[in-house]
Amino acid sequence: QKEVEQDPGPLSVPEGAIVSLNCTYSNSAFQYFMWYRQYSRKGPELLMYTYSSGNKEDGRFTAQVDKSSKYISLFIRDSQPSDSATYLCAMSAEGGATNKLIFGTGTLLAVQP
Amino acid sequence: DGGITQSPKYLFRKEGQNVTLSCEQNLNHDAMYWYRQDPGQGLRLIYYSQIVNDFQKGDIAEGYSVSREKKESFPLTVTSAQKNPTAFYLCASSSGQGNTIYFGEGSWLTVV
């Protein structure tokens, strides 16, 4: 079993829809959680960073962490065609241990105009 | 602008040849990383360096080599010993505080 599981998609939604992207994990020690967006043939860019459980909102994006269920989510409201990309979750157990980040395989999202 | 520059963007290599991918950052970050990305496998850590003149193997270091002679630069050499080198290679850096890393635009290596 992989430490981090992410549905590869592709996920296709109409413009304006609410999108839910998810990752599950097996290591209960994980407490730092990130979401990256990666456009085709580009490097990933950091979208959201959360510590421990709870929600964090930034514009149309909301990151949610449920440590009891070992489950994290990224919600995109009012999705736009420009949101079409691969979304990667990443997590680690130790603060500052960027060499120990574990990435999901990514979910490909397509927002249809 | 501050950022991470990788070159070349696309590279073709004949079997049996070594090739070096360049990575330069002007973010004044201490730590630098090389990842490999393959479809369906996510990002896998090849090598990382947390300080000049020091580097550590990641999960898939076999067939790769690196150097860290300057804070700004962390080149990756893909040697002929790497059995399946065709992939997308990503360089990244971090300040060493917190858990966020920042990526370059990537280099596509194809073995022909």
mmCIF file of C-alpha atoms in Angstrom:
data_model
loop_
_atom_site.group_PDB
_atom_site.id
_atom_site.type_symbol
_atom_site.label_atom_id
_atom_site.label_comp_id
_atom_site.label_asym_id
_atom_site.label_seq_id
_atom_site.Cartn_x
_atom_site.Cartn_y
_atom_site.Cartn_z
ATOM 1 C CA GLN A 1 0.000 0.000 0.000
ATOM 2 C CA LYS A 2 1.312 3.458 -0.920
ATOM 3 C CA GLU A 3 1.703 5.975 1.885
ATOM 4 C CA VAL A 4 -0.369 8.496 -0.076
ATOM 5 C CA GLU A 5 -3.205 7.575 -2.430
ATOM 6 C CA GLN A 6 -4.703 9.960 -4.944
ATOM 7 C CA ASP A 7 -7.322 9.239 -7.605
ATOM 8 C CA PRO A 8 -5.587 9.900 -10.951
ATOM 9 C CA GLY A 9 -8.769 10.987 -12.705
ATOM 10 C CA PRO A 10 -9.218 12.456 -15.218
ATOM 11 C CA LEU A 11 -11.951 14.511 -13.613
ATOM 12 C CA SER A 12 -14.031 16.541 -16.080
ATOM 13 C CA VAL A 13 -16.416 19.238 -14.855
ATOM 14 C CA PRO A 14 -18.334 22.135 -16.440
ATOM 15 C CA GLU A 15 -17.206 25.697 -15.849
ATOM 16 C CA GLY A 16 -18.603 27.072 -12.586
ATOM 17 C CA ALA A 17 -18.803 23.699 -10.846
ATOM 18 C CA ILE A 18 -17.460 22.993 -7.383
ATOM 19 C CA VAL A 19 -14.531 20.581 -7.580
ATOM 20 C CA SER A 20 -13.421 18.248 -4.828
ATOM 21 C CA LEU A 21 -9.959 16.688 -5.007
ATOM 22 C CA ASN A 22 -8.873 14.190 -2.381
ATOM 23 C CA CYS A 23 -5.950 12.260 -0.949
ATOM 24 C CA THR A 24 -5.851 9.538 1.656
ATOM 25 C CA TYR A 25 -2.794 8.543 3.622
ATOM 26 C CA SER A 26 -1.714 5.781 5.931
ATOM 27 C CA ASN A 27 0.948 7.426 8.148
ATOM 28 C CA SER A 28 -0.748 8.944 11.187
ATOM 29 C CA ALA A 29 2.409 10.983 11.885
ATOM 30 C CA PHE A 30 1.796 13.256 8.880
ATOM 31 C CA GLN A 31 0.884 16.746 10.036
ATOM 32 C CA TYR A 32 2.071 19.088 7.259
ATOM 33 C CA PHE A 33 -0.089 19.060 4.130
ATOM 34 C CA MET A 34 0.299 20.825 0.805
ATOM 35 C CA TRP A 35 -1.477 21.065 -2.529
ATOM 36 C CA TYR A 36 0.421 21.819 -5.728
ATOM 37 C CA ARG A 37 -0.985 22.678 -9.160
ATOM 38 C CA GLN A 38 0.904 21.519 -12.228
ATOM 39 C CA TYR A 39 0.052 22.708 -15.713
ATOM 40 C CA SER A 40 0.979 20.470 -18.620
ATOM 41 C CA ARG A 41 4.751 20.292 -19.170
ATOM 42 C CA LYS A 42 5.420 22.749 -16.340
ATOM 43 C CA GLY A 43 6.792 22.504 -12.817
ATOM 44 C CA PRO A 44 4.362 22.246 -9.864
ATOM 45 C CA GLU A 45 3.431 25.465 -8.059
ATOM 46 C CA LEU A 46 2.379 25.629 -4.417
ATOM 47 C CA LEU A 47 -1.329 26.351 -3.936
ATOM 48 C CA MET A 48 -2.109 25.673 -0.298
ATOM 49 C CA TYR A 49 -0.216 24.761 2.864
ATOM 50 C CA THR A 50 -1.897 23.584 6.063
ATOM 51 C CA TYR A 51 -0.678 22.288 9.383
ATOM 52 C CA SER A 52 -2.552 19.639 11.355
ATOM 53 C CA SER A 53 -6.338 19.477 11.076
ATOM 54 C CA GLY A 54 -8.889 22.059 9.984
ATOM 55 C CA ASN A 55 -9.677 24.250 7.018
ATOM 56 C CA LYS A 56 -7.776 26.947 5.187
ATOM 57 C CA GLU A 57 -9.288 29.215 2.571
ATOM 58 C CA ASP A 58 -7.606 31.284 -0.136
ATOM 59 C CA GLY A 59 -9.908 32.864 -2.677
ATOM 60 C CA ARG A 60 -11.749 30.129 -4.567
ATOM 61 C CA PHE A 61 -9.622 27.398 -2.954
ATOM 62 C CA THR A 62 -10.249 25.659 0.369
ATOM 63 C CA ALA A 63 -7.962 23.016 1.849
ATOM 64 C CA GLN A 64 -9.396 20.661 4.424
ATOM 65 C CA VAL A 65 -7.580 18.164 6.643
ATOM 66 C CA ASP A 66 -9.269 15.380 8.604
ATOM 67 C CA LYS A 67 -6.519 13.627 10.526
ATOM 68 C CA SER A 68 -8.927 11.249 12.245
ATOM 69 C CA SER A 69 -9.872 9.820 8.845
ATOM 70 C CA LYS A 70 -6.405 10.359 7.303
ATOM 71 C CA TYR A 71 -8.020 12.298 4.492
ATOM 72 C CA ILE A 72 -7.302 15.671 2.916
ATOM 73 C CA SER A 73 -9.305 17.597 0.354
ATOM 74 C CA LEU A 74 -8.956 20.584 -1.929
ATOM 75 C CA PHE A 75 -12.166 22.346 -2.965
ATOM 76 C CA ILE A 76 -12.308 24.710 -5.921
ATOM 77 C CA ARG A 77 -15.362 26.951 -6.124
ATOM 78 C CA ASP A 78 -16.611 28.493 -9.370
ATOM 79 C CA SER A 79 -14.113 26.448 -11.371
ATOM 80 C CA GLN A 80 -12.610 28.055 -14.465
ATOM 81 C CA PRO A 81 -11.014 26.562 -17.608
ATOM 82 C CA SER A 82 -7.722 28.016 -16.316
ATOM 83 C CA ASP A 83 -7.985 25.600 -13.373
ATOM 84 C CA SER A 84 -7.431 22.694 -15.779
ATOM 85 C CA ALA A 85 -4.249 21.075 -14.525
ATOM 86 C CA THR A 86 -2.915 18.192 -12.471
ATOM 87 C CA TYR A 87 -3.263 18.649 -8.717
ATOM 88 C CA LEU A 88 -0.712 16.992 -6.449
ATOM 89 C CA CYS A 89 -1.040 16.527 -2.721
ATOM 90 C CA ALA A 90 2.090 16.338 -0.577
ATOM 91 C CA MET A 91 2.655 15.721 3.108
ATOM 92 C CA SER A 92 5.302 15.140 5.741
ATOM 93 C CA ALA A 93 5.598 14.258 9.392
ATOM 94 C CA GLU A 94 8.439 16.552 10.418
ATOM 95 C CA GLY A 95 8.708 20.297 10.351
ATOM 96 C CA GLY A 96 11.456 21.502 8.050
ATOM 97 C CA ALA A 97 11.993 18.031 6.632
ATOM 98 C CA THR A 98 11.439 18.950 3.019
ATOM 99 C CA ASN A 99 13.597 16.001 1.998
ATOM 100 C CA LYS A 100 10.901 13.727 3.416
ATOM 101 C CA LEU A 101 7.898 15.051 1.536
ATOM 102 C CA ILE A 102 5.646 12.317 0.165
ATOM 103 C CA PHE A 103 3.717 13.217 -2.977
ATOM 104 C CA GLY A 104 0.518 11.766 -4.362
ATOM 105 C CA THR A 105 0.472 10.735 -8.011
ATOM 106 C CA GLY A 106 -1.766 13.663 -8.970
ATOM 107 C CA THR A 107 -5.339 14.123 -10.207
ATOM 108 C CA LEU A 108 -5.876 15.496 -13.704
ATOM 109 C CA LEU A 109 -8.700 18.056 -13.767
ATOM 110 C CA ALA A 110 -10.359 19.364 -16.923
ATOM 111 C CA VAL A 111 -12.810 22.270 -16.622
ATOM 112 C CA GLN A 112 -14.973 22.489 -19.739
ATOM 113 C CA PRO A 113 -16.080 25.975 -20.896
ATOM 114 C CA ASP B 1 12.622 37.938 -10.797
ATOM 115 C CA GLY B 2 13.476 35.317 -8.210
ATOM 116 C CA GLY B 3 13.094 31.729 -9.207
ATOM 117 C CA ILE B 4 14.570 28.429 -10.283
ATOM 118 C CA THR B 5 15.921 28.039 -13.807
ATOM 119 C CA GLN B 6 16.360 24.648 -15.378
ATOM 120 C CA SER B 7 18.052 24.007 -18.699
ATOM 121 C CA PRO B 8 17.701 22.626 -21.228
ATOM 122 C CA LYS B 9 13.922 22.270 -21.414
ATOM 123 C CA TYR B 10 14.140 19.356 -23.846
ATOM 124 C CA LEU B 11 17.089 17.029 -24.302
ATOM 125 C CA PHE B 12 17.667 13.950 -26.395
ATOM 126 C CA ARG B 13 20.389 11.496 -25.494
ATOM 127 C CA LYS B 14 21.745 8.434 -27.200
ATOM 128 C CA GLU B 15 22.026 5.279 -25.149
ATOM 129 C CA GLY B 16 25.382 5.030 -23.415
ATOM 130 C CA GLN B 17 25.891 8.787 -23.096
ATOM 131 C CA ASN B 18 25.981 10.845 -19.941
ATOM 132 C CA VAL B 19 23.982 14.064 -19.851
ATOM 133 C CA THR B 20 23.973 16.952 -17.365
ATOM 134 C CA LEU B 21 20.874 18.958 -16.453
ATOM 135 C CA SER B 22 21.412 22.434 -15.103
ATOM 136 C CA CYS B 23 19.570 23.998 -12.157
ATOM 137 C CA GLU B 24 20.194 27.531 -10.891
ATOM 138 C CA GLN B 25 18.251 29.407 -8.197
ATOM 139 C CA ASN B 26 18.402 33.029 -7.067
ATOM 140 C CA LEU B 27 16.094 32.617 -4.080
ATOM 141 C CA ASN B 28 19.006 32.393 -1.626
ATOM 142 C CA HIS B 29 17.698 28.981 -0.549
ATOM 143 C CA ASP B 30 20.024 26.643 1.279
ATOM 144 C CA ALA B 31 18.375 23.381 0.225
ATOM 145 C CA MET B 32 18.029 22.045 -3.312
ATOM 146 C CA TYR B 33 16.470 18.881 -4.705
ATOM 147 C CA TRP B 34 16.142 16.785 -7.828
ATOM 148 C CA TYR B 35 12.955 14.840 -8.497
ATOM 149 C CA ARG B 36 11.950 12.551 -11.287
ATOM 150 C CA GLN B 37 8.324 12.462 -12.465
ATOM 151 C CA ASP B 38 6.888 9.508 -14.398
ATOM 152 C CA PRO B 39 3.231 8.972 -15.337
ATOM 153 C CA GLY B 40 1.325 7.228 -12.568
ATOM 154 C CA GLN B 41 4.267 7.283 -10.136
ATOM 155 C CA GLY B 42 4.264 10.800 -8.803
ATOM 156 C CA LEU B 43 7.431 12.595 -7.794
ATOM 157 C CA ARG B 44 10.413 10.573 -6.632
ATOM 158 C CA LEU B 45 13.420 12.127 -4.912
ATOM 159 C CA ILE B 46 16.766 11.492 -6.614
ATOM 160 C CA TYR B 47 19.220 13.626 -4.606
ATOM 161 C CA TYR B 48 19.066 16.548 -2.238
ATOM 162 C CA SER B 49 21.504 19.018 -0.760
ATOM 163 C CA GLN B 50 20.932 21.034 2.380
ATOM 164 C CA ILE B 51 24.197 22.957 2.261
ATOM 165 C CA VAL B 52 27.033 23.713 -0.132
ATOM 166 C CA ASN B 53 29.514 20.859 -0.676
ATOM 167 C CA ASP B 54 27.161 18.315 0.860
ATOM 168 C CA PHE B 55 24.430 16.175 -0.705
ATOM 169 C CA GLN B 56 22.476 13.045 0.124
ATOM 170 C CA LYS B 57 20.915 10.236 -1.899
ATOM 171 C CA GLY B 58 17.177 10.153 -2.194
ATOM 172 C CA ASP B 59 14.972 7.191 -2.987
ATOM 173 C CA ILE B 60 16.192 6.539 -6.546
ATOM 174 C CA ALA B 61 19.824 7.763 -6.716
ATOM 175 C CA GLU B 62 21.249 4.846 -8.709
ATOM 176 C CA GLY B 63 22.527 5.964 -12.104
ATOM 177 C CA TYR B 64 22.591 9.657 -11.147
ATOM 178 C CA SER B 65 25.231 12.006 -9.733
ATOM 179 C CA VAL B 66 25.167 15.587 -8.460
ATOM 180 C CA SER B 67 27.473 18.315 -7.195
ATOM 181 C CA ARG B 68 26.876 21.379 -5.023
ATOM 182 C CA GLU B 69 29.882 23.659 -5.392
ATOM 183 C CA LYS B 70 27.849 26.864 -5.195
ATOM 184 C CA LYS B 71 24.727 27.737 -3.230
ATOM 185 C CA GLU B 72 22.931 28.755 -6.410
ATOM 186 C CA SER B 73 23.689 25.698 -8.506
ATOM 187 C CA PHE B 74 22.826 22.001 -8.265
ATOM 188 C CA PRO B 75 23.488 20.169 -11.574
ATOM 189 C CA LEU B 76 22.293 16.600 -12.114
ATOM 190 C CA THR B 77 24.173 14.133 -14.309
ATOM 191 C CA VAL B 78 22.217 11.217 -15.719
ATOM 192 C CA THR B 79 24.786 8.541 -16.373
ATOM 193 C CA SER B 80 24.743 5.608 -18.762
ATOM 194 C CA ALA B 81 24.167 3.395 -15.714
ATOM 195 C CA GLN B 82 20.607 4.701 -15.383
ATOM 196 C CA LYS B 83 18.509 1.956 -16.964
ATOM 197 C CA ASN B 84 15.399 3.946 -17.769
ATOM 198 C CA PRO B 85 16.364 7.616 -17.988
ATOM 199 C CA THR B 86 13.511 8.915 -20.166
ATOM 200 C CA ALA B 87 11.478 11.111 -17.798
ATOM 201 C CA PHE B 88 10.570 14.619 -16.676
ATOM 202 C CA TYR B 89 13.171 15.973 -14.221
ATOM 203 C CA LEU B 90 12.305 18.652 -11.703
ATOM 204 C CA CYS B 91 14.690 20.751 -9.657
ATOM 205 C CA ALA B 92 13.408 22.371 -6.477
ATOM 206 C CA SER B 93 14.632 24.465 -3.587
ATOM 207 C CA SER B 94 13.561 25.454 -0.100
ATOM 208 C CA SER B 95 14.684 27.822 2.620
ATOM 209 C CA GLY B 96 14.914 24.919 5.040
ATOM 210 C CA GLN B 97 12.244 26.385 7.279
ATOM 211 C CA GLY B 98 8.739 25.037 7.060
ATOM 212 C CA ASN B 99 7.873 22.319 4.604
ATOM 213 C CA THR B 100 7.335 24.108 1.330
ATOM 214 C CA ILE B 101 9.524 23.598 -1.683
ATOM 215 C CA TYR B 102 9.491 25.527 -4.940
ATOM 216 C CA PHE B 103 9.980 23.937 -8.321
ATOM 217 C CA GLY B 104 11.622 24.886 -11.575
ATOM 218 C CA GLU B 105 9.918 24.414 -14.928
ATOM 219 C CA GLY B 106 11.424 20.996 -15.502
ATOM 220 C CA SER B 107 13.585 19.288 -18.114
ATOM 221 C CA TRP B 108 12.367 16.567 -20.461
ATOM 222 C CA LEU B 109 14.971 13.920 -21.179
ATOM 223 C CA THR B 110 14.404 11.393 -23.931
ATOM 224 C CA VAL B 111 16.813 8.559 -24.695
ATOM 225 C CA VAL B 112 16.877 7.646 -28.368
#
